[in-house]
PDB file of N, CA, C and O in Angstrom:
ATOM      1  N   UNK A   1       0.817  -1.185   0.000  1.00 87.00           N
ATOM      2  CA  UNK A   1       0.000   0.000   0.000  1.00 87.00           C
ATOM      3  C   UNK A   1       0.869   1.260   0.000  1.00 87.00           C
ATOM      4  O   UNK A   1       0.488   2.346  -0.438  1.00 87.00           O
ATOM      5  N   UNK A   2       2.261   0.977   0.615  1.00 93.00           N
ATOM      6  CA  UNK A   2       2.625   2.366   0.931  1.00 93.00           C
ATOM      7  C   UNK A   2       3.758   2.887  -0.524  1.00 93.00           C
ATOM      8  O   UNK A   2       4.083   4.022  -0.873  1.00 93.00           O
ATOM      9  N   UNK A   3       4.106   1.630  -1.067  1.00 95.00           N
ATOM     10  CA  UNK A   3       4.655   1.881  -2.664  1.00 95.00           C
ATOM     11  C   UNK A   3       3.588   2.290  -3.525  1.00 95.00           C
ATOM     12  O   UNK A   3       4.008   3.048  -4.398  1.00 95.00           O
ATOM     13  N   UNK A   4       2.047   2.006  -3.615  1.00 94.00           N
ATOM     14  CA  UNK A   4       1.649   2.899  -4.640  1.00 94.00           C
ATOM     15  C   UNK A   4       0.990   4.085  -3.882  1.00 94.00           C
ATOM     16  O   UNK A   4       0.203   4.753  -4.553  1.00 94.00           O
ATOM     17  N   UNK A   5       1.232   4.536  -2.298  1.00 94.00           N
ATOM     18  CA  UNK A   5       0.618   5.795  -2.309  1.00 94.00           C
ATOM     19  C   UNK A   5       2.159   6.200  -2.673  1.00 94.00           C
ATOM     20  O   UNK A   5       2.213   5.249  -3.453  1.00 94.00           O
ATOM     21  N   UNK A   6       3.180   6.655  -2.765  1.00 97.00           N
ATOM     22  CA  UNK A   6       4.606   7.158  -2.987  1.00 97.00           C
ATOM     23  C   UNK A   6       4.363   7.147  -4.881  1.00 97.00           C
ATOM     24  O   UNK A   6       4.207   8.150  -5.578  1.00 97.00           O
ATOM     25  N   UNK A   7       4.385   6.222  -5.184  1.00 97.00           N
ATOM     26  CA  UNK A   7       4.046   5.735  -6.918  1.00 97.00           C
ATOM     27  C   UNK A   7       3.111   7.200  -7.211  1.00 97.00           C
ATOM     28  O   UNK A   7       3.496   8.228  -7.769  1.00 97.00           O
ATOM     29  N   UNK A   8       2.117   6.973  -6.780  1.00 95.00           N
ATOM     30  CA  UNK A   8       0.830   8.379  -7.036  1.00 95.00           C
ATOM     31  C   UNK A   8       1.089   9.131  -6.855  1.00 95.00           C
ATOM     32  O   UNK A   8       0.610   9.988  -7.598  1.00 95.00           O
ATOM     33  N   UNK A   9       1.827   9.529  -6.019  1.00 96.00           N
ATOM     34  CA  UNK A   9       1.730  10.880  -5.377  1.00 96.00           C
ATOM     35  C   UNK A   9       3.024  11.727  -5.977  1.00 96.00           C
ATOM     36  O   UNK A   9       2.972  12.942  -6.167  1.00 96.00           O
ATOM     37  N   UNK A  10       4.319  10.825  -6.279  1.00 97.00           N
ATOM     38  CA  UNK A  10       4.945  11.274  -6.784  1.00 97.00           C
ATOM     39  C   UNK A  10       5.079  11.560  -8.551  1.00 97.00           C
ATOM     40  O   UNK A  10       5.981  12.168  -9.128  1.00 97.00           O
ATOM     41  N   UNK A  11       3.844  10.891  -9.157  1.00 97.00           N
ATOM     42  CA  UNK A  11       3.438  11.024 -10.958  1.00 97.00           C
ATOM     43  C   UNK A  11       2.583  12.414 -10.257  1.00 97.00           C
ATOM     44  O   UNK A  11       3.224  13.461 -10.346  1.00 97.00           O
ATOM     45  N   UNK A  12       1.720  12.482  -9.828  1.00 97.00           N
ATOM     46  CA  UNK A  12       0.726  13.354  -9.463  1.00 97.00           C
ATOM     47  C   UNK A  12       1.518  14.813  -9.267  1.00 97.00           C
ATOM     48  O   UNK A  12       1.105  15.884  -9.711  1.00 97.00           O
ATOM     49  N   UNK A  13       2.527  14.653  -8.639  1.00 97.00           N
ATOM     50  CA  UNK A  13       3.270  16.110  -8.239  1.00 97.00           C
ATOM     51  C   UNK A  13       4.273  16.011  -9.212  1.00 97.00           C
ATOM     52  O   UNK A  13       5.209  16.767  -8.953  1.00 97.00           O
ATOM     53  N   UNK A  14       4.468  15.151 -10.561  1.00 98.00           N
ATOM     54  CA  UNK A  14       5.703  15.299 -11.524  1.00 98.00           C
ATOM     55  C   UNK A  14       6.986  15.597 -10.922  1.00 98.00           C
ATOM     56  O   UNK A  14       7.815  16.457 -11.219  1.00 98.00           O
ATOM     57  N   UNK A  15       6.984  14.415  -9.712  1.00 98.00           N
ATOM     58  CA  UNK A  15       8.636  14.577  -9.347  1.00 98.00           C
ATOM     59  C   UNK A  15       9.220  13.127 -10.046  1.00 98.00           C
ATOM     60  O   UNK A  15       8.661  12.031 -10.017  1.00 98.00           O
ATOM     61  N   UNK A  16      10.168  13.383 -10.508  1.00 97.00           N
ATOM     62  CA  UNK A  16      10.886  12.484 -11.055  1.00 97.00           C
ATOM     63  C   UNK A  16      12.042  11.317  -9.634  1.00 97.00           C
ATOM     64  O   UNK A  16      12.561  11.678  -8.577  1.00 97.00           O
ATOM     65  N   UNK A  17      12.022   9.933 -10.327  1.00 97.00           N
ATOM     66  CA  UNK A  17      13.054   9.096  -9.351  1.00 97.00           C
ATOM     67  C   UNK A  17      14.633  10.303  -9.248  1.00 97.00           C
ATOM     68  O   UNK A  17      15.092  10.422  -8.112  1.00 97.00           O
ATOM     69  N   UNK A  18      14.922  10.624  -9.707  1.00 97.00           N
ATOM     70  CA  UNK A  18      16.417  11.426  -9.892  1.00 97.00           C
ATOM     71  C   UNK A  18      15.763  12.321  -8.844  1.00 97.00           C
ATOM     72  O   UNK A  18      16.242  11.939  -7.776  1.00 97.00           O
ATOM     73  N   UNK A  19      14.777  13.477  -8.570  1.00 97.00           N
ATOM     74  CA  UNK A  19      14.507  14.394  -7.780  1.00 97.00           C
ATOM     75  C   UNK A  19      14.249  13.785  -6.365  1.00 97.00           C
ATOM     76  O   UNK A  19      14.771  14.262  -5.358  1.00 97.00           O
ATOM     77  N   UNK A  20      13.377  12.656  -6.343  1.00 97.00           N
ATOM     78  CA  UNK A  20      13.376  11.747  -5.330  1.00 97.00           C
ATOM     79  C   UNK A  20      14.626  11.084  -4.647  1.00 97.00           C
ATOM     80  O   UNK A  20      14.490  10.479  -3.584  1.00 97.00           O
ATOM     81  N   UNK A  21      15.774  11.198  -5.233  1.00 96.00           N
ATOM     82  CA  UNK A  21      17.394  11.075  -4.997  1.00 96.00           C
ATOM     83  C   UNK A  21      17.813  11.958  -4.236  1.00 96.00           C
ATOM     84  O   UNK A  21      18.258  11.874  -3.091  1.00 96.00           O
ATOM     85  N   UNK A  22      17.622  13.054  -5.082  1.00 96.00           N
ATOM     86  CA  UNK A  22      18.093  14.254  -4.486  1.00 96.00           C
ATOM     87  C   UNK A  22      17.550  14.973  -3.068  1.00 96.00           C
ATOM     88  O   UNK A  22      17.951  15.991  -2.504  1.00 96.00           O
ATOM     89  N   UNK A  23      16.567  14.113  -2.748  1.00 95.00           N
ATOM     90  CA  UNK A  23      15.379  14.771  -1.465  1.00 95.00           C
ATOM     91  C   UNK A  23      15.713  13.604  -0.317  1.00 95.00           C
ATOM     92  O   UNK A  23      15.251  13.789   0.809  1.00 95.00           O
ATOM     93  N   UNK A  24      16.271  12.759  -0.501  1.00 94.00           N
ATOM     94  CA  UNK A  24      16.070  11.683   0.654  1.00 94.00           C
ATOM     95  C   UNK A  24      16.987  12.353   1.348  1.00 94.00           C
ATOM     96  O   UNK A  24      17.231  13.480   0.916  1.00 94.00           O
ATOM     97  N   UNK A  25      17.946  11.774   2.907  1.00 88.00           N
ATOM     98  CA  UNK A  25      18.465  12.690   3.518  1.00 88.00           C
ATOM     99  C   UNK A  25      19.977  12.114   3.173  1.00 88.00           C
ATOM    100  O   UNK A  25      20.949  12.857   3.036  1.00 88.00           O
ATOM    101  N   UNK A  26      20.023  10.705   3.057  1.00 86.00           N
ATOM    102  CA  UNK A  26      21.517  10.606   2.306  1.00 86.00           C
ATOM    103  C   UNK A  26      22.091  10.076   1.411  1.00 86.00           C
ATOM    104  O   UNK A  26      22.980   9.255   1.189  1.00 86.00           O
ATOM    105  N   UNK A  27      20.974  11.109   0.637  1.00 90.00           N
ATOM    106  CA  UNK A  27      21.046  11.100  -1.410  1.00 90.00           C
ATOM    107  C   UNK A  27      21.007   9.339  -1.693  1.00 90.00           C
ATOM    108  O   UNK A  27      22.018   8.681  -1.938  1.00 90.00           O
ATOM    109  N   UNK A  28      19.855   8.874  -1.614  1.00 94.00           N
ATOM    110  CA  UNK A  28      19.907   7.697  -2.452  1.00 94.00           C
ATOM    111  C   UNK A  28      19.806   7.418  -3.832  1.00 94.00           C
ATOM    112  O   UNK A  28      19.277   8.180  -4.641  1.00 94.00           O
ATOM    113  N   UNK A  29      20.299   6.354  -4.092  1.00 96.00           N
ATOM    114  CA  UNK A  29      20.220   6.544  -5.626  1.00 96.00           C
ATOM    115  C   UNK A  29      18.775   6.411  -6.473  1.00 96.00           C
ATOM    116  O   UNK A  29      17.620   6.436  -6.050  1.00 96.00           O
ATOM    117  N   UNK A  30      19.183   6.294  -7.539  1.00 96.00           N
ATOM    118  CA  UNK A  30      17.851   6.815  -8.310  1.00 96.00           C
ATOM    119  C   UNK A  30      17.544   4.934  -8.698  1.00 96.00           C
ATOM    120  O   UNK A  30      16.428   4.418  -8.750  1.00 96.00           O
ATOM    121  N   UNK A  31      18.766   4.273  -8.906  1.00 97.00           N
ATOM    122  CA  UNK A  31      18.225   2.903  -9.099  1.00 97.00           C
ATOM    123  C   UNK A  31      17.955   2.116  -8.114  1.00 97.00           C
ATOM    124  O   UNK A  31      17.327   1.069  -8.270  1.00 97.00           O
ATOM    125  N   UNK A  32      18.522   2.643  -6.666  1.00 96.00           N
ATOM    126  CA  UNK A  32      17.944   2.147  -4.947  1.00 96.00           C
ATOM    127  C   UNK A  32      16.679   2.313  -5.256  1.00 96.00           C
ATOM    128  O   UNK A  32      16.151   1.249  -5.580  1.00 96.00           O
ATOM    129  N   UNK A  33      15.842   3.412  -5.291  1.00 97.00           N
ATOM    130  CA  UNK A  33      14.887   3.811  -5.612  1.00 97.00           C
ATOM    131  C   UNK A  33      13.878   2.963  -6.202  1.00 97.00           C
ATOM    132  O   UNK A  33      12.954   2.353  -5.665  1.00 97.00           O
ATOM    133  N   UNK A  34      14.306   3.059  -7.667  1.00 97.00           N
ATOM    134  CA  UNK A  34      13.433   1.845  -8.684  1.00 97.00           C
ATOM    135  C   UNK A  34      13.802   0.697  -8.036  1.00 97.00           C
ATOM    136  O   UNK A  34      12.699   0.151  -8.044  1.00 97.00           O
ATOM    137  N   UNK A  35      14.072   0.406  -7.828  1.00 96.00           N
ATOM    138  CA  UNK A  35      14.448  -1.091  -6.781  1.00 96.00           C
ATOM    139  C   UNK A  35      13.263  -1.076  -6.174  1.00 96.00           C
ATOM    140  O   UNK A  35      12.368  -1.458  -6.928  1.00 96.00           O
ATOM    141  N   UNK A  36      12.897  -0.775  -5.073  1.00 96.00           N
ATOM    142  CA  UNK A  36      12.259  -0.053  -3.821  1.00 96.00           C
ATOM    143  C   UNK A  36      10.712  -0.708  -4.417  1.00 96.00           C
ATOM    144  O   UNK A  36      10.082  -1.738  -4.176  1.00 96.00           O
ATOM    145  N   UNK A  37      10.435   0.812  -5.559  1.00 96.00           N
ATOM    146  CA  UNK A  37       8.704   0.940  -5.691  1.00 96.00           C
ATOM    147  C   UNK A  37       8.658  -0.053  -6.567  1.00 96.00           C
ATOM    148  O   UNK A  37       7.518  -0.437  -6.832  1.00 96.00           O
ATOM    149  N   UNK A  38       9.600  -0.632  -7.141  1.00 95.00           N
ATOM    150  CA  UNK A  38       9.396  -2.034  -8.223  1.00 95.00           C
ATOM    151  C   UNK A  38       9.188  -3.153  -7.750  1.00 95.00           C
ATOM    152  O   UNK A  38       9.273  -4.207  -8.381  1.00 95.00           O
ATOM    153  N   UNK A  39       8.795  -2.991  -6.204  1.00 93.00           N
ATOM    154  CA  UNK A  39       9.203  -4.267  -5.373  1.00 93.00           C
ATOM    155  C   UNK A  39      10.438  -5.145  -5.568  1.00 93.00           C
ATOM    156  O   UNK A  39      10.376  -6.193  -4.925  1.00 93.00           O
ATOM    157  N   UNK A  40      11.380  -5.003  -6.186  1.00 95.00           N
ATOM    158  CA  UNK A  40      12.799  -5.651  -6.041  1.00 95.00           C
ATOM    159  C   UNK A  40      13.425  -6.536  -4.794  1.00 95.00           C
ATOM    160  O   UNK A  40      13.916  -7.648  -4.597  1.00 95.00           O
ATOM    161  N   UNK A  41      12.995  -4.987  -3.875  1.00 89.00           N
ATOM    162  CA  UNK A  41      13.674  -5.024  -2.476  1.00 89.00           C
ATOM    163  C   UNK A  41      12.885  -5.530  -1.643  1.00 89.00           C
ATOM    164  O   UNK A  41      12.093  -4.709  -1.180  1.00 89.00           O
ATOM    165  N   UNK A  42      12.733  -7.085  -1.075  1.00 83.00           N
ATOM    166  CA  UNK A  42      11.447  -7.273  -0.263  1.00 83.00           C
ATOM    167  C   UNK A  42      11.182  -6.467   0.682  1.00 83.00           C
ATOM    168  O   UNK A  42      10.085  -5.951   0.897  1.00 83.00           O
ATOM    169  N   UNK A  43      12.433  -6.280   1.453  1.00 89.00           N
ATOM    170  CA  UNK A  43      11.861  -5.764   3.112  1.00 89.00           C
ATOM    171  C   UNK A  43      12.537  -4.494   3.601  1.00 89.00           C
ATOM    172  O   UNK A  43      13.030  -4.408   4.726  1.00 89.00           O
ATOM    173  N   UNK A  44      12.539  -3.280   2.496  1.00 93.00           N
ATOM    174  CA  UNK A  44      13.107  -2.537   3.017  1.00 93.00           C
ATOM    175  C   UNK A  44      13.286  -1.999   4.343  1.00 93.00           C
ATOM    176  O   UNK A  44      12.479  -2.569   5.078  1.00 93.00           O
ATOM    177  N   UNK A  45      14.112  -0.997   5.106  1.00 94.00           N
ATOM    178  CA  UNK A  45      14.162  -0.747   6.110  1.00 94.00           C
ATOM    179  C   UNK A  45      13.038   0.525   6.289  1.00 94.00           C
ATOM    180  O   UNK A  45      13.134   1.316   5.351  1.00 94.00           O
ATOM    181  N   UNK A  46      12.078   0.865   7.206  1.00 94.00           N
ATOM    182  CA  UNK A  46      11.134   1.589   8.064  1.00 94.00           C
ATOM    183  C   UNK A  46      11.910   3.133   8.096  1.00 94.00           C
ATOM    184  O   UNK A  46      11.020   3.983   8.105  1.00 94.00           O
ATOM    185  N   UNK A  47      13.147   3.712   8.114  1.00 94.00           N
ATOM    186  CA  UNK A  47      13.526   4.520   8.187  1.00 94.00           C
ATOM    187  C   UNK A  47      13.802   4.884   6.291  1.00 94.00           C
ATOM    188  O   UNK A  47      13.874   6.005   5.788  1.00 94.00           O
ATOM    189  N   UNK A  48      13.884   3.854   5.738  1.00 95.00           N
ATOM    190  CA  UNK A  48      13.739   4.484   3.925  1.00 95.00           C
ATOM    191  C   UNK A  48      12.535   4.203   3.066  1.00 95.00           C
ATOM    192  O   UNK A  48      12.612   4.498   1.873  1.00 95.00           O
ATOM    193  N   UNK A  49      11.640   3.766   3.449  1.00 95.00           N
ATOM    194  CA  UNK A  49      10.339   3.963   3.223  1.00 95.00           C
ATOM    195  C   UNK A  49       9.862   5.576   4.117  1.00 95.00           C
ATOM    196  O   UNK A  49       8.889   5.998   3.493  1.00 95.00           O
ATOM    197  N   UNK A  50      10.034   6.095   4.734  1.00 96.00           N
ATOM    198  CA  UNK A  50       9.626   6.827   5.747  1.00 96.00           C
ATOM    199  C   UNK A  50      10.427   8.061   4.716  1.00 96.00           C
ATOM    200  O   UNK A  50       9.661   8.968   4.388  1.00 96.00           O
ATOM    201  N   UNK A  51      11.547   8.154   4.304  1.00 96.00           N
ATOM    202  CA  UNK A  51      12.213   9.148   3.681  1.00 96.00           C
ATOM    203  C   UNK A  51      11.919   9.329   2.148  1.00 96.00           C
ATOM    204  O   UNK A  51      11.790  10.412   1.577  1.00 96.00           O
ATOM    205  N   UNK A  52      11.830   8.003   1.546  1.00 97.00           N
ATOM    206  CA  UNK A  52      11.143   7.888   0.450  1.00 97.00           C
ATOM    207  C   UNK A  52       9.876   8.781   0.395  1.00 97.00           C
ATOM    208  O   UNK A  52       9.881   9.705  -0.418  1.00 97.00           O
ATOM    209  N   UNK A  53       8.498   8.536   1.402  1.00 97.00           N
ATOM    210  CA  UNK A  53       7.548   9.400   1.790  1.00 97.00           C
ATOM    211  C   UNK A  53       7.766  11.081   1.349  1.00 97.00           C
ATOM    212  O   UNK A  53       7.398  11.916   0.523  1.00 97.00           O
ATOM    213  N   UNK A  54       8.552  10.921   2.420  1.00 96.00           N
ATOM    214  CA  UNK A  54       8.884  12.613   2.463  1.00 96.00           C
ATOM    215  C   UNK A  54       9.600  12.775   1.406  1.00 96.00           C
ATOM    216  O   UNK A  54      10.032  13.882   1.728  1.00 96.00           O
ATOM    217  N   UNK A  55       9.883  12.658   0.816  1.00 97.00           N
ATOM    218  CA  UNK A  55      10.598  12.990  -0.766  1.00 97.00           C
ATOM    219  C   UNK A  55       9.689  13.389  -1.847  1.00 97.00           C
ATOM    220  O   UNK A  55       9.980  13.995  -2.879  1.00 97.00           O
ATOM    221  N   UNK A  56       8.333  12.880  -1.388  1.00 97.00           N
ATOM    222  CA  UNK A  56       7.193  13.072  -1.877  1.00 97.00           C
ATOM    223  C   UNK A  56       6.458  14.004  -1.257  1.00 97.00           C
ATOM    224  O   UNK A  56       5.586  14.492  -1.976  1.00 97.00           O
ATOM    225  N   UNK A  57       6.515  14.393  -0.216  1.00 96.00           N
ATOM    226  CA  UNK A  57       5.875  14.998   0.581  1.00 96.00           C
ATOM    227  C   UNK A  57       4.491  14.336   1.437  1.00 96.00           C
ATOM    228  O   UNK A  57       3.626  15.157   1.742  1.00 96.00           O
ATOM    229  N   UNK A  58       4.293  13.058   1.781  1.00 95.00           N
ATOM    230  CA  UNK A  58       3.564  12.523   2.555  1.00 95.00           C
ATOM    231  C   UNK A  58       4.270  11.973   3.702  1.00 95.00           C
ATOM    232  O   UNK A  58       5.206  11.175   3.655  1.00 95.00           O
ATOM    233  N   UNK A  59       3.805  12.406   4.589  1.00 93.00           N
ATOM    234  CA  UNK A  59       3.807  12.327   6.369  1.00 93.00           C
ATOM    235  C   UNK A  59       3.958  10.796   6.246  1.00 93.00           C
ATOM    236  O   UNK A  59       3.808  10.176   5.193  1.00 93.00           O
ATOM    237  N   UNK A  60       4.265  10.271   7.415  1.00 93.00           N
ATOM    238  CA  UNK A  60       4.307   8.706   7.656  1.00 93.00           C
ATOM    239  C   UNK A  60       2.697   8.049   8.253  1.00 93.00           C
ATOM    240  O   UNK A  60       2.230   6.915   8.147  1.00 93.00           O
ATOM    241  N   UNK A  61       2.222   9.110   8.800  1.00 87.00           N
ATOM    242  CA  UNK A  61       0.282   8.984   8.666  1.00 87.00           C
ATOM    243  C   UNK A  61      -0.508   8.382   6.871  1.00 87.00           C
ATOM    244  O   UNK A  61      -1.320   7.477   6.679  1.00 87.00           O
ATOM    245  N   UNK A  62       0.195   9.381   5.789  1.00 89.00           N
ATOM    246  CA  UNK A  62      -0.487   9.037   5.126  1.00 89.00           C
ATOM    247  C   UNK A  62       0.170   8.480   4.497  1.00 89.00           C
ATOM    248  O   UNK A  62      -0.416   8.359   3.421  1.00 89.00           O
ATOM    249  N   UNK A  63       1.587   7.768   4.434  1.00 90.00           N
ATOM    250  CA  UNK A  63       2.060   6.745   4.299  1.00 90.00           C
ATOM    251  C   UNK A  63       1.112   4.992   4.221  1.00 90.00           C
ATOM    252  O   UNK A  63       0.882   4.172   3.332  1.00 90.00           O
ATOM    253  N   UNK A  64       0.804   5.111   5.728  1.00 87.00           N
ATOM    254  CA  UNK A  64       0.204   3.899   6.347  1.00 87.00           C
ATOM    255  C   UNK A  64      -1.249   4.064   6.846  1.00 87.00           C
ATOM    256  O   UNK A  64      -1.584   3.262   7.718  1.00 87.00           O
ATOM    257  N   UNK A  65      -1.831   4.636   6.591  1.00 83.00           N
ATOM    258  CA  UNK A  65      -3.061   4.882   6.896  1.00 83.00           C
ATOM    259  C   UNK A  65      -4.139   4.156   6.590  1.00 83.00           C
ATOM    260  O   UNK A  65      -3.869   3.500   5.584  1.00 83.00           O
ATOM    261  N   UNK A  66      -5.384   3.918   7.013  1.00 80.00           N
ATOM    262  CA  UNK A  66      -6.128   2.607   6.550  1.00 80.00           C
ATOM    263  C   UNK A  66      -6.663   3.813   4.754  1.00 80.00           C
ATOM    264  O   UNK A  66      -6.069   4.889   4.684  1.00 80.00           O
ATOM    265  N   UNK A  67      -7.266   3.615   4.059  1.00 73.00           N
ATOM    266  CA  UNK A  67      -7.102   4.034   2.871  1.00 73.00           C
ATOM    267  C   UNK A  67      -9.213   4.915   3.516  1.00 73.00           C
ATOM    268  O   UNK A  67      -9.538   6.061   3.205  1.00 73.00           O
ATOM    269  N   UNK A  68      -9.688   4.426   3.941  1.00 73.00           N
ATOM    270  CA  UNK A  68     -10.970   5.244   5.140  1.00 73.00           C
ATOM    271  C   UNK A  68     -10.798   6.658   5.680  1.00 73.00           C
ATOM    272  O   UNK A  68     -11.264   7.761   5.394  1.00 73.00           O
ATOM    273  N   UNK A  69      -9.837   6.121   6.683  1.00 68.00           N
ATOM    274  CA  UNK A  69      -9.254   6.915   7.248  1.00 68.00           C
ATOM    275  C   UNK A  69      -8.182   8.687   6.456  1.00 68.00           C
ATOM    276  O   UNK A  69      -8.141   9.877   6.771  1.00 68.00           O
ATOM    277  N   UNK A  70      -7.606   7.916   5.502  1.00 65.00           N
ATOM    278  CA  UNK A  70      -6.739   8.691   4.648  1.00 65.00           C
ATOM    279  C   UNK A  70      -7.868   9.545   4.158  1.00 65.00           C
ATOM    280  O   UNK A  70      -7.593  10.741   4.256  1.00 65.00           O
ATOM    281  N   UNK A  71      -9.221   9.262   3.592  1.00 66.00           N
ATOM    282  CA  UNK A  71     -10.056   9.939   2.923  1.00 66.00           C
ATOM    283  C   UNK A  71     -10.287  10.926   4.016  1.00 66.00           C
ATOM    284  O   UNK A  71      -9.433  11.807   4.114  1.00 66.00           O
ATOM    285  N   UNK A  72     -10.848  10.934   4.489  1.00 69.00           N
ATOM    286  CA  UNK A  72     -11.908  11.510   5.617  1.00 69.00           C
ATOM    287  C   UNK A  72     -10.808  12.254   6.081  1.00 69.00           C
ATOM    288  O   UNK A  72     -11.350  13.153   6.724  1.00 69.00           O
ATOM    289  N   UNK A  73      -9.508  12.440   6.151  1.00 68.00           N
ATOM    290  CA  UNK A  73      -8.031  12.972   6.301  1.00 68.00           C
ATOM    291  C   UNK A  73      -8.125  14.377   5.416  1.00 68.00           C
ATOM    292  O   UNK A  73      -8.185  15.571   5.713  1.00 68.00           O
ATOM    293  N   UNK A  74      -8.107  13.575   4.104  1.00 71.00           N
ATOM    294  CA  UNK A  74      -8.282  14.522   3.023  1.00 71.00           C
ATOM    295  C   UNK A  74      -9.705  15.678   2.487  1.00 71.00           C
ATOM    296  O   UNK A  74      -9.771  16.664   1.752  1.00 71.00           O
ATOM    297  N   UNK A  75     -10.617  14.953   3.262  1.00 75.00           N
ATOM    298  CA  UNK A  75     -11.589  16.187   3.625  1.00 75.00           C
ATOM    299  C   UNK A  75     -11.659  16.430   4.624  1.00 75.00           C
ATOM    300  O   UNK A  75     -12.888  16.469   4.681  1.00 75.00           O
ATOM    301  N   UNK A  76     -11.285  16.700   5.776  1.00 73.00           N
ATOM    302  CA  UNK A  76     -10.868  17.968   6.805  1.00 73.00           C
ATOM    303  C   UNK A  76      -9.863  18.929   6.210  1.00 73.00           C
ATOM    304  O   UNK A  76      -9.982  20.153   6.265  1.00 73.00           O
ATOM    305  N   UNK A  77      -8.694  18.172   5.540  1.00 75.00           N
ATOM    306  CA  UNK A  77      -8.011  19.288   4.728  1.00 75.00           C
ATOM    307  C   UNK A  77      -8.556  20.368   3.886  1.00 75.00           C
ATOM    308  O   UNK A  77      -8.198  21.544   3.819  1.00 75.00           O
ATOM    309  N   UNK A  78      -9.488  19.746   3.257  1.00 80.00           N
ATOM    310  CA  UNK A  78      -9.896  20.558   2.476  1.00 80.00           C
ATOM    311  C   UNK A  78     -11.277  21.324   3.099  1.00 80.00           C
ATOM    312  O   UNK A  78     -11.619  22.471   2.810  1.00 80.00           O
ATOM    313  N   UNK A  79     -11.836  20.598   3.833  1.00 79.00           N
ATOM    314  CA  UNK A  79     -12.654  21.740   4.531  1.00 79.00           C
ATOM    315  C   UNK A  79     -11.960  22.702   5.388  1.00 79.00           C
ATOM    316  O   UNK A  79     -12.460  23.823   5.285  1.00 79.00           O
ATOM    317  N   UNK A  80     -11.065  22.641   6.124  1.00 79.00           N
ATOM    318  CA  UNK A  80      -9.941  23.802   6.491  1.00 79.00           C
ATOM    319  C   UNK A  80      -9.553  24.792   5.869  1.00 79.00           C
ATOM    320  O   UNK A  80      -9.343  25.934   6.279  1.00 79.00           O
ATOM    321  N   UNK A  81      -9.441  24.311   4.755  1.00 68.00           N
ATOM    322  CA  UNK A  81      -9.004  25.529   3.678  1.00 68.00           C
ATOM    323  C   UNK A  81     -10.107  26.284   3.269  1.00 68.00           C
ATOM    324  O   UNK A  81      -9.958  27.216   2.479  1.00 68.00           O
TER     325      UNK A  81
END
């Protein structure tokens, strides 16, 4: 679940794997990366999924969130605004 909210979110905001490199905190590569959301890597580690996130700009909430929950997330946001 948490590779295609990262997958979406990062086509959705047109950040590229190379920009997603450049945003993690100690510059991963761009083919670590495709590794990663390609499922390659079975079990990545909790601290690069978590940075991966934020490279995208999603919190570790909407990372893992029940996909319910995430909604009802996303309209308080937007009723806030």
């Amino acid at each position: 679940m948490w590779r295609e909210r990262i997958i979406e979110t990062r086509k959705a905001k047109g950040i590229t794997i190379k920009m997603m490199a450049e945003r993690t905190p100690s510059h991963m590569s761009a083919e670590a990366i495709t590794r990663i959301l390609n499922e390659k890597t079975d079990d990545p580690r909790i601290s690069t999924v978590l940075a991966l996130g934020e490279a995208v700009g999603l919190s570790p909430w909407e990372l893992f969130a029940e996909p319910t929950a995430l909604v009802a997330y996303q309209s308080l946001l937007t009723l806030q605004a």
